[in-house]
Amino acid sequence: MKNLLTDIAGVRVGHADDTALASGVTAVIFDTPAVAAIDVRGGGPGTREGALLDLANTVERIDAIALAGGSAFGLEAGGGVQAWLAEQGRGFVVREAVIPIVPGAICFDLLNGGNKKWGRFAPYRDLGYAAAAAAAENFALGSVGAGLGATTANFKGGIGSASAATQGGVTVAALALVNAVGTVTVGDGPWFWAAPFEIDGEFGGRGLPHAFAPDMLRMRLKGGPSATSVENTTLAVVVTDADLTKTQAKRLAMIAQTGFARAIYPVHAPLDGDVLFAAATGEKPIDPLAGLTELGMVAANVVARAIARGVYTATALPFPGALPAWQDRFG
């Protein structure tokens, strides 16, 4: 296993970004449509096609997921991914019409020092198309794609990914875009909140401190008292090769989002826009009770690891006053 979202067969990931803009797009492409659901916990989410993923609604399968910076401007990234899929003849068929189904979500990175004076139209649709066209089994982590401009309260954020398998051989993997209002590290030290779930030193192997001093547990918020609900978000995509219904995918999304709480402090605040997509490619049968519970348990651990890796692999933006990367301090 590559410890990436693409450890699930038939899943590819592509990035497109602009260094001067300090923002970008990450596209998750499914080679065949996947059953999907969404779980929203943050107080300030920005989503595309979120209502379509509601359990009461008709369409069950999606063709791709678009993650972007740019706040509400970034929602146009889904249109670029959709355009690429349309060129491939992919989508939901209604007689002679074919409509690619591309849910998505955005994070706020408009105040990170990049040049956001793009003129009449934001660049995210074109970046979405480029990200979809670049999708492959191997992809970079850290300050790339939608994670290029991401930050946390104390260190640079970015794109992270991780994977694992259940005892029964079902694989689950996650990709996280970490732009949290809180911290992914314990205080300002080298330890990650997700340390108990780390595998093979994938984010530095520092473990946890021997004791938690009061300063480690105080609330650190990006922007301090002036932080607003549009400035912060962690987004995650969890994919499994299990055979799930849309309802079961929703439950997987709900359990998996527990991983946010294992990796970010504080989390799911009014200041966050936390969203998790869960998708299933349907390759392996699973017990609907114990099997789904185990899958969710492992998925939550994988999400926590992906979040930590997003900060661990990030690099600082090349602007005056930019947040340091974890690697700058402890690498």
mmCIF file of C-alpha atoms in Angstrom:
data_model
loop_
_atom_site.group_PDB
_atom_site.id
_atom_site.type_symbol
_atom_site.label_atom_id
_atom_site.label_comp_id
_atom_site.label_asym_id
_atom_site.label_seq_id
_atom_site.Cartn_x
_atom_site.Cartn_y
_atom_site.Cartn_z
ATOM 1 C CA MET A 1 0.000 0.000 0.000
ATOM 2 C CA LYS A 2 1.151 3.541 -0.802
ATOM 3 C CA ASN A 3 -0.547 5.083 2.260
ATOM 4 C CA LEU A 4 -2.596 7.204 -0.133
ATOM 5 C CA LEU A 5 -6.241 7.559 -1.132
ATOM 6 C CA THR A 6 -5.378 5.755 -4.354
ATOM 7 C CA ASP A 7 -4.794 2.524 -2.477
ATOM 8 C CA ILE A 8 -8.460 2.066 -3.391
ATOM 9 C CA ALA A 9 -8.520 0.633 -6.913
ATOM 10 C CA GLY A 10 -10.185 2.869 -9.474
ATOM 11 C CA VAL A 11 -9.476 6.123 -7.606
ATOM 12 C CA ARG A 12 -7.121 8.820 -8.919
ATOM 13 C CA VAL A 13 -6.125 12.225 -7.521
ATOM 14 C CA GLY A 14 -4.900 15.313 -9.358
ATOM 15 C CA HIS A 15 -3.687 18.753 -8.262
ATOM 16 C CA ALA A 16 -3.529 22.120 -9.987
ATOM 17 C CA ASP A 17 -2.343 25.306 -8.290
ATOM 18 C CA ASP A 18 -0.827 28.742 -8.838
ATOM 19 C CA THR A 19 2.055 29.893 -6.638
ATOM 20 C CA ALA A 20 1.334 33.603 -7.154
ATOM 21 C CA LEU A 21 -2.330 33.017 -6.353
ATOM 22 C CA ALA A 22 -1.356 30.841 -3.360
ATOM 23 C CA SER A 23 -4.369 28.657 -3.987
ATOM 24 C CA GLY A 24 -5.441 25.669 -6.020
ATOM 25 C CA VAL A 25 -7.698 22.678 -6.604
ATOM 26 C CA THR A 26 -7.523 18.961 -5.873
ATOM 27 C CA ALA A 27 -9.733 16.554 -7.832
ATOM 28 C CA VAL A 28 -10.646 13.013 -6.776
ATOM 29 C CA ILE A 29 -11.708 11.028 -9.850
ATOM 30 C CA PHE A 30 -13.565 7.700 -9.720
ATOM 31 C CA ASP A 31 -13.002 5.491 -12.758
ATOM 32 C CA THR A 32 -16.534 4.170 -12.292
ATOM 33 C CA PRO A 33 -19.304 5.974 -10.365
ATOM 34 C CA ALA A 34 -19.100 5.488 -6.587
ATOM 35 C CA VAL A 35 -21.859 5.464 -3.973
ATOM 36 C CA ALA A 36 -21.380 8.572 -1.831
ATOM 37 C CA ALA A 37 -22.665 10.577 1.127
ATOM 38 C CA ILE A 38 -21.658 13.688 3.064
ATOM 39 C CA ASP A 39 -21.352 14.673 6.725
ATOM 40 C CA VAL A 40 -21.120 18.360 7.667
ATOM 41 C CA ARG A 41 -20.032 19.332 11.199
ATOM 42 C CA GLY A 42 -18.487 22.793 10.900
ATOM 43 C CA GLY A 43 -20.433 25.995 11.432
ATOM 44 C CA GLY A 44 -19.413 27.682 8.174
ATOM 45 C CA PRO A 45 -19.366 25.113 5.333
ATOM 46 C CA GLY A 46 -19.144 25.842 1.615
ATOM 47 C CA THR A 47 -20.297 22.953 -0.562
ATOM 48 C CA ARG A 48 -21.410 22.063 -4.080
ATOM 49 C CA GLU A 49 -24.068 19.376 -4.722
ATOM 50 C CA GLY A 50 -24.386 18.741 -0.996
ATOM 51 C CA ALA A 51 -28.181 18.435 -1.212
ATOM 52 C CA LEU A 52 -27.829 15.779 -3.907
ATOM 53 C CA LEU A 53 -26.012 13.571 -1.398
ATOM 54 C CA ASP A 54 -28.894 13.724 1.071
ATOM 55 C CA LEU A 55 -30.296 10.246 1.680
ATOM 56 C CA ALA A 56 -33.782 11.297 0.532
ATOM 57 C CA ASN A 57 -32.569 12.284 -2.922
ATOM 58 C CA THR A 58 -32.373 10.196 -6.067
ATOM 59 C CA VAL A 59 -28.801 10.140 -7.343
ATOM 60 C CA GLU A 60 -26.644 7.674 -5.385
ATOM 61 C CA ARG A 61 -23.369 7.652 -7.301
ATOM 62 C CA ILE A 62 -20.837 10.335 -8.129
ATOM 63 C CA ASP A 63 -18.078 10.668 -10.701
ATOM 64 C CA ALA A 64 -15.638 12.910 -8.837
ATOM 65 C CA ILE A 65 -15.108 15.258 -5.883
ATOM 66 C CA ALA A 66 -13.617 18.751 -6.197
ATOM 67 C CA LEU A 67 -11.778 20.372 -3.281
ATOM 68 C CA ALA A 68 -10.608 23.969 -3.655
ATOM 69 C CA GLY A 69 -9.317 27.071 -1.977
ATOM 70 C CA GLY A 70 -10.844 30.432 -2.796
ATOM 71 C CA SER A 71 -13.808 30.385 -0.418
ATOM 72 C CA ALA A 72 -17.094 30.640 -2.374
ATOM 73 C CA PHE A 73 -15.168 31.523 -5.549
ATOM 74 C CA GLY A 74 -13.615 28.064 -5.388
ATOM 75 C CA LEU A 75 -16.958 26.323 -5.839
ATOM 76 C CA GLU A 76 -16.445 26.894 -9.566
ATOM 77 C CA ALA A 77 -13.707 24.237 -9.459
ATOM 78 C CA GLY A 78 -16.405 21.594 -9.679
ATOM 79 C CA GLY A 79 -17.449 22.986 -13.046
ATOM 80 C CA GLY A 80 -13.939 22.487 -14.387
ATOM 81 C CA VAL A 81 -13.827 18.891 -13.150
ATOM 82 C CA GLN A 82 -17.281 18.379 -14.630
ATOM 83 C CA ALA A 83 -16.133 19.733 -18.006
ATOM 84 C CA TRP A 84 -13.234 17.271 -18.111
ATOM 85 C CA LEU A 85 -15.527 14.368 -17.245
ATOM 86 C CA ALA A 86 -18.016 15.463 -19.908
ATOM 87 C CA GLU A 87 -15.249 15.256 -22.499
ATOM 88 C CA GLN A 88 -14.721 11.650 -21.403
ATOM 89 C CA GLY A 89 -18.440 10.888 -21.839
ATOM 90 C CA ARG A 90 -18.820 10.326 -18.081
ATOM 91 C CA GLY A 91 -21.925 11.119 -16.078
ATOM 92 C CA PHE A 92 -25.492 10.396 -14.994
ATOM 93 C CA VAL A 93 -27.512 9.392 -18.043
ATOM 94 C CA VAL A 94 -30.968 10.869 -18.655
ATOM 95 C CA ARG A 95 -31.978 9.584 -22.102
ATOM 96 C CA GLU A 96 -29.522 11.274 -24.475
ATOM 97 C CA ALA A 97 -28.199 13.682 -21.821
ATOM 98 C CA VAL A 98 -25.091 12.855 -19.751
ATOM 99 C CA ILE A 99 -24.414 14.916 -16.620
ATOM 100 C CA PRO A 100 -21.188 14.349 -14.634
ATOM 101 C CA ILE A 101 -21.931 14.375 -10.891
ATOM 102 C CA VAL A 102 -19.238 16.336 -9.020
ATOM 103 C CA PRO A 103 -19.852 17.319 -5.389
ATOM 104 C CA GLY A 104 -17.266 19.575 -3.838
ATOM 105 C CA ALA A 105 -16.249 21.781 -0.936
ATOM 106 C CA ILE A 106 -14.022 24.798 -0.409
ATOM 107 C CA CYS A 107 -11.763 26.358 2.196
ATOM 108 C CA PHE A 108 -10.934 30.002 2.831
ATOM 109 C CA ASP A 109 -7.412 31.016 1.800
ATOM 110 C CA LEU A 110 -8.038 34.562 0.555
ATOM 111 C CA LEU A 111 -5.859 36.269 3.182
ATOM 112 C CA ASN A 112 -2.685 34.182 2.920
ATOM 113 C CA GLY A 113 -0.584 36.699 0.984
ATOM 114 C CA GLY A 114 -1.295 35.470 -2.536
ATOM 115 C CA ASN A 115 -2.506 37.718 -5.335
ATOM 116 C CA LYS A 116 -6.297 37.281 -5.473
ATOM 117 C CA LYS A 117 -6.895 40.163 -7.917
ATOM 118 C CA TRP A 118 -7.861 37.841 -10.740
ATOM 119 C CA GLY A 119 -10.203 40.179 -12.613
ATOM 120 C CA ARG A 120 -13.756 39.403 -13.656
ATOM 121 C CA PHE A 121 -13.681 35.627 -13.273
ATOM 122 C CA ALA A 122 -11.892 33.562 -10.649
ATOM 123 C CA PRO A 123 -9.438 30.933 -11.986
ATOM 124 C CA TYR A 124 -10.896 27.950 -10.151
ATOM 125 C CA ARG A 125 -12.882 26.471 -13.040
ATOM 126 C CA ASP A 126 -9.718 26.247 -15.150
ATOM 127 C CA LEU A 127 -7.759 24.908 -12.171
ATOM 128 C CA GLY A 128 -10.464 22.277 -11.640
ATOM 129 C CA TYR A 129 -10.154 21.129 -15.246
ATOM 130 C CA ALA A 130 -6.362 20.935 -14.955
ATOM 131 C CA ALA A 131 -6.574 19.003 -11.681
ATOM 132 C CA ALA A 132 -8.932 16.449 -13.211
ATOM 133 C CA ALA A 133 -6.724 16.061 -16.287
ATOM 134 C CA ALA A 134 -3.701 15.491 -14.011
ATOM 135 C CA ALA A 135 -5.362 12.800 -11.892
ATOM 136 C CA ALA A 136 -3.150 9.766 -11.318
ATOM 137 C CA GLU A 137 -2.494 6.975 -8.829
ATOM 138 C CA ASN A 138 0.550 8.783 -7.416
ATOM 139 C CA PHE A 139 0.118 12.324 -6.149
ATOM 140 C CA ALA A 140 1.952 14.786 -3.917
ATOM 141 C CA LEU A 141 1.141 15.725 -0.341
ATOM 142 C CA GLY A 142 1.605 18.988 1.537
ATOM 143 C CA SER A 143 1.335 22.462 0.007
ATOM 144 C CA VAL A 144 -0.093 21.428 -3.348
ATOM 145 C CA GLY A 145 -3.455 21.683 -5.082
ATOM 146 C CA ALA A 146 -6.226 22.811 -2.789
ATOM 147 C CA GLY A 147 -3.737 22.688 0.082
ATOM 148 C CA LEU A 148 -1.295 25.213 -1.397
ATOM 149 C CA GLY A 149 -2.701 28.125 0.603
ATOM 150 C CA ALA A 150 -4.019 26.218 3.619
ATOM 151 C CA THR A 151 -3.010 27.196 7.170
ATOM 152 C CA THR A 152 -3.780 26.276 10.776
ATOM 153 C CA ALA A 153 -3.558 28.347 13.962
ATOM 154 C CA ASN A 154 0.199 27.867 14.289
ATOM 155 C CA PHE A 155 1.664 25.967 11.309
ATOM 156 C CA LYS A 156 1.178 25.769 7.564
ATOM 157 C CA GLY A 157 -1.561 23.358 6.484
ATOM 158 C CA GLY A 158 -1.888 21.258 3.365
ATOM 159 C CA ILE A 159 -3.002 18.004 1.772
ATOM 160 C CA GLY A 160 -2.521 14.754 3.678
ATOM 161 C CA SER A 161 -3.476 11.161 2.947
ATOM 162 C CA ALA A 162 -3.382 7.760 4.640
ATOM 163 C CA SER A 163 -4.825 4.259 4.269
ATOM 164 C CA ALA A 164 -5.412 1.038 6.186
ATOM 165 C CA ALA A 165 -7.274 -2.253 6.018
ATOM 166 C CA THR A 166 -9.714 -3.902 8.409
ATOM 167 C CA GLN A 167 -9.132 -7.357 9.857
ATOM 168 C CA GLY A 168 -11.497 -8.655 7.207
ATOM 169 C CA GLY A 169 -9.445 -7.203 4.353
ATOM 170 C CA VAL A 170 -11.605 -4.202 3.457
ATOM 171 C CA THR A 171 -9.467 -1.187 2.533
ATOM 172 C CA VAL A 172 -10.262 2.380 3.555
ATOM 173 C CA ALA A 173 -8.274 5.508 2.727
ATOM 174 C CA ALA A 174 -8.566 9.235 3.323
ATOM 175 C CA LEU A 175 -7.435 12.504 1.808
ATOM 176 C CA ALA A 176 -7.577 15.626 3.989
ATOM 177 C CA LEU A 177 -7.307 19.328 3.186
ATOM 178 C CA VAL A 178 -6.183 20.899 6.471
ATOM 179 C CA ASN A 179 -7.066 24.579 6.884
ATOM 180 C CA ALA A 180 -8.264 24.402 10.489
ATOM 181 C CA VAL A 181 -9.052 27.252 12.866
ATOM 182 C CA GLY A 182 -7.359 25.251 15.632
ATOM 183 C CA THR A 183 -4.091 23.339 15.875
ATOM 184 C CA VAL A 184 -3.017 19.911 14.652
ATOM 185 C CA THR A 185 -0.078 19.916 17.081
ATOM 186 C CA VAL A 186 -0.075 19.868 20.879
ATOM 187 C CA GLY A 187 0.611 23.501 21.705
ATOM 188 C CA ASP A 188 3.491 24.833 19.627
ATOM 189 C CA GLY A 189 5.585 21.701 20.047
ATOM 190 C CA PRO A 190 6.428 18.905 17.610
ATOM 191 C CA TRP A 191 3.770 16.478 18.859
ATOM 192 C CA PHE A 192 0.654 15.743 16.802
ATOM 193 C CA TRP A 193 -2.705 15.159 18.478
ATOM 194 C CA ALA A 194 -3.083 12.160 16.156
ATOM 195 C CA ALA A 195 0.124 10.553 17.501
ATOM 196 C CA PRO A 196 -1.582 7.464 19.036
ATOM 197 C CA PHE A 197 -2.711 6.410 15.553
ATOM 198 C CA GLU A 198 0.580 7.021 13.705
ATOM 199 C CA ILE A 199 2.037 4.166 11.650
ATOM 200 C CA ASP A 200 5.738 3.788 10.770
ATOM 201 C CA GLY A 201 6.702 7.345 11.698
ATOM 202 C CA GLU A 202 4.535 8.772 8.910
ATOM 203 C CA PHE A 203 4.419 12.195 10.590
ATOM 204 C CA GLY A 204 7.692 12.292 12.464
ATOM 205 C CA GLY A 205 7.281 9.619 15.144
ATOM 206 C CA ARG A 206 7.429 12.149 18.002
ATOM 207 C CA GLY A 207 4.621 10.570 20.033
ATOM 208 C CA LEU A 208 2.905 12.679 22.719
ATOM 209 C CA PRO A 209 4.463 14.766 25.510
ATOM 210 C CA HIS A 210 4.870 13.013 28.864
ATOM 211 C CA ALA A 211 2.353 15.426 30.405
ATOM 212 C CA PHE A 212 0.057 18.184 29.184
ATOM 213 C CA ALA A 213 0.966 21.580 30.592
ATOM 214 C CA PRO A 214 -1.876 24.138 30.850
ATOM 215 C CA ASP A 215 -0.413 26.158 27.979
ATOM 216 C CA MET A 216 -0.655 23.118 25.696
ATOM 217 C CA LEU A 217 -4.391 22.891 26.319
ATOM 218 C CA ARG A 218 -5.299 26.543 25.930
ATOM 219 C CA MET A 219 -7.324 27.478 22.877
ATOM 220 C CA ARG A 220 -5.284 28.691 19.908
ATOM 221 C CA LEU A 221 -7.373 30.104 17.072
ATOM 222 C CA LYS A 222 -6.245 31.308 13.685
ATOM 223 C CA GLY A 223 -6.868 35.046 13.625
ATOM 224 C CA GLY A 224 -7.361 35.162 17.410
ATOM 225 C CA PRO A 225 -10.483 36.944 18.672
ATOM 226 C CA SER A 226 -11.185 38.279 15.183
ATOM 227 C CA ALA A 227 -11.450 34.854 13.559
ATOM 228 C CA THR A 228 -14.561 34.414 11.438
ATOM 229 C CA SER A 229 -16.516 31.407 10.217
ATOM 230 C CA VAL A 230 -15.333 31.804 6.624
ATOM 231 C CA GLU A 231 -11.615 31.618 7.368
ATOM 232 C CA ASN A 232 -11.252 27.992 8.420
ATOM 233 C CA THR A 233 -12.120 24.530 7.225
ATOM 234 C CA THR A 234 -10.875 20.970 7.196
ATOM 235 C CA LEU A 235 -12.180 18.866 4.322
ATOM 236 C CA ALA A 236 -11.783 15.113 3.978
ATOM 237 C CA VAL A 237 -12.614 12.428 1.446
ATOM 238 C CA VAL A 238 -12.860 8.847 2.721
ATOM 239 C CA VAL A 239 -13.076 6.041 0.167
ATOM 240 C CA THR A 240 -13.465 2.309 0.741
ATOM 241 C CA ASP A 241 -13.642 -0.704 -1.520
ATOM 242 C CA ALA A 242 -16.560 -2.039 0.549
ATOM 243 C CA ASP A 243 -19.978 -2.541 -1.024
ATOM 244 C CA LEU A 244 -22.118 0.066 0.756
ATOM 245 C CA THR A 245 -25.548 1.556 0.254
ATOM 246 C CA LYS A 246 -25.935 5.335 0.322
ATOM 247 C CA THR A 247 -27.293 5.073 3.877
ATOM 248 C CA GLN A 248 -24.286 3.011 4.970
ATOM 249 C CA ALA A 249 -21.949 5.520 3.301
ATOM 250 C CA LYS A 250 -23.605 8.255 5.358
ATOM 251 C CA ARG A 251 -22.958 6.306 8.554
ATOM 252 C CA LEU A 252 -19.353 5.752 7.483
ATOM 253 C CA ALA A 253 -18.977 9.508 6.951
ATOM 254 C CA MET A 254 -20.395 10.224 10.406
ATOM 255 C CA ILE A 255 -18.104 7.760 12.175
ATOM 256 C CA ALA A 256 -15.062 8.739 10.117
ATOM 257 C CA GLN A 257 -15.433 12.403 11.003
ATOM 258 C CA THR A 258 -14.536 11.371 14.563
ATOM 259 C CA GLY A 259 -10.998 11.453 13.185
ATOM 260 C CA PHE A 260 -11.199 15.247 13.020
ATOM 261 C CA ALA A 261 -11.557 15.336 16.808
ATOM 262 C CA ARG A 262 -8.559 13.017 17.202
ATOM 263 C CA ALA A 263 -6.326 15.310 15.149
ATOM 264 C CA ILE A 264 -7.492 18.943 15.601
ATOM 265 C CA TYR A 265 -7.894 21.023 18.775
ATOM 266 C CA PRO A 266 -10.499 22.557 18.930
ATOM 267 C CA VAL A 267 -12.682 21.227 16.112
ATOM 268 C CA HIS A 268 -16.202 21.516 14.642
ATOM 269 C CA ALA A 269 -16.400 25.079 15.927
ATOM 270 C CA PRO A 270 -18.620 27.915 14.683
ATOM 271 C CA LEU A 271 -15.370 29.092 13.072
ATOM 272 C CA ASP A 272 -14.910 25.921 10.988
ATOM 273 C CA GLY A 273 -16.495 24.635 7.790
ATOM 274 C CA ASP A 274 -15.674 20.972 8.355
ATOM 275 C CA VAL A 275 -17.022 18.567 5.724
ATOM 276 C CA LEU A 276 -16.354 14.878 5.071
ATOM 277 C CA PHE A 277 -17.321 12.962 1.940
ATOM 278 C CA ALA A 278 -17.518 9.161 2.076
ATOM 279 C CA ALA A 279 -17.537 7.035 -1.067
ATOM 280 C CA ALA A 280 -17.609 3.300 -1.734
ATOM 281 C CA THR A 281 -16.474 1.513 -4.884
ATOM 282 C CA GLY A 282 -18.471 -1.643 -4.077
ATOM 283 C CA GLU A 283 -15.802 -4.306 -4.543
ATOM 284 C CA LYS A 284 -16.130 -6.214 -1.254
ATOM 285 C CA PRO A 285 -19.201 -7.313 0.742
ATOM 286 C CA ILE A 286 -19.358 -6.204 4.360
ATOM 287 C CA ASP A 287 -21.440 -7.110 7.403
ATOM 288 C CA PRO A 288 -23.942 -4.247 7.830
ATOM 289 C CA LEU A 289 -23.487 -4.011 11.595
ATOM 290 C CA ALA A 290 -20.167 -5.206 13.009
ATOM 291 C CA GLY A 291 -18.386 -4.846 9.674
ATOM 292 C CA LEU A 292 -19.570 -1.297 9.101
ATOM 293 C CA THR A 293 -18.686 -0.389 12.686
ATOM 294 C CA GLU A 294 -15.147 -1.716 12.278
ATOM 295 C CA LEU A 295 -14.814 0.075 8.945
ATOM 296 C CA GLY A 296 -15.856 3.364 10.540
ATOM 297 C CA MET A 297 -13.455 2.832 13.437
ATOM 298 C CA VAL A 298 -10.515 2.287 11.096
ATOM 299 C CA ALA A 299 -11.649 5.158 8.840
ATOM 300 C CA ALA A 300 -11.610 7.586 11.773
ATOM 301 C CA ASN A 301 -8.025 6.592 12.558
ATOM 302 C CA VAL A 302 -7.061 7.004 8.902
ATOM 303 C CA VAL A 303 -8.647 10.483 8.778
ATOM 304 C CA ALA A 304 -6.672 11.545 11.871
ATOM 305 C CA ARG A 305 -3.444 10.309 10.276
ATOM 306 C CA ALA A 306 -4.205 12.067 6.994
ATOM 307 C CA ILE A 307 -4.773 15.357 8.821
ATOM 308 C CA ALA A 308 -1.451 15.096 10.660
ATOM 309 C CA ARG A 309 0.351 14.248 7.418
ATOM 310 C CA GLY A 310 -1.165 17.340 5.791
ATOM 311 C CA VAL A 311 0.669 19.555 8.299
ATOM 312 C CA TYR A 312 3.779 17.371 8.526
ATOM 313 C CA THR A 313 4.411 17.513 4.759
ATOM 314 C CA ALA A 314 3.479 21.183 4.219
ATOM 315 C CA THR A 315 5.896 23.927 3.187
ATOM 316 C CA ALA A 316 5.631 27.619 4.048
ATOM 317 C CA LEU A 317 4.317 30.129 1.525
ATOM 318 C CA PRO A 318 6.995 32.452 0.060
ATOM 319 C CA PHE A 319 5.482 35.651 1.443
ATOM 320 C CA PRO A 320 6.578 37.995 4.260
ATOM 321 C CA GLY A 321 5.022 36.988 7.570
ATOM 322 C CA ALA A 322 3.857 33.606 6.276
ATOM 323 C CA LEU A 323 3.225 30.887 8.848
ATOM 324 C CA PRO A 324 6.162 28.503 9.319
ATOM 325 C CA ALA A 325 5.868 24.902 8.279
ATOM 326 C CA TRP A 326 6.240 22.108 10.845
ATOM 327 C CA GLN A 327 9.366 21.030 8.972
ATOM 328 C CA ASP A 328 10.872 24.519 9.427
ATOM 329 C CA ARG A 329 10.775 24.107 13.194
ATOM 330 C CA PHE A 330 11.200 20.389 13.753
ATOM 331 C CA GLY A 331 12.167 18.678 10.510
#
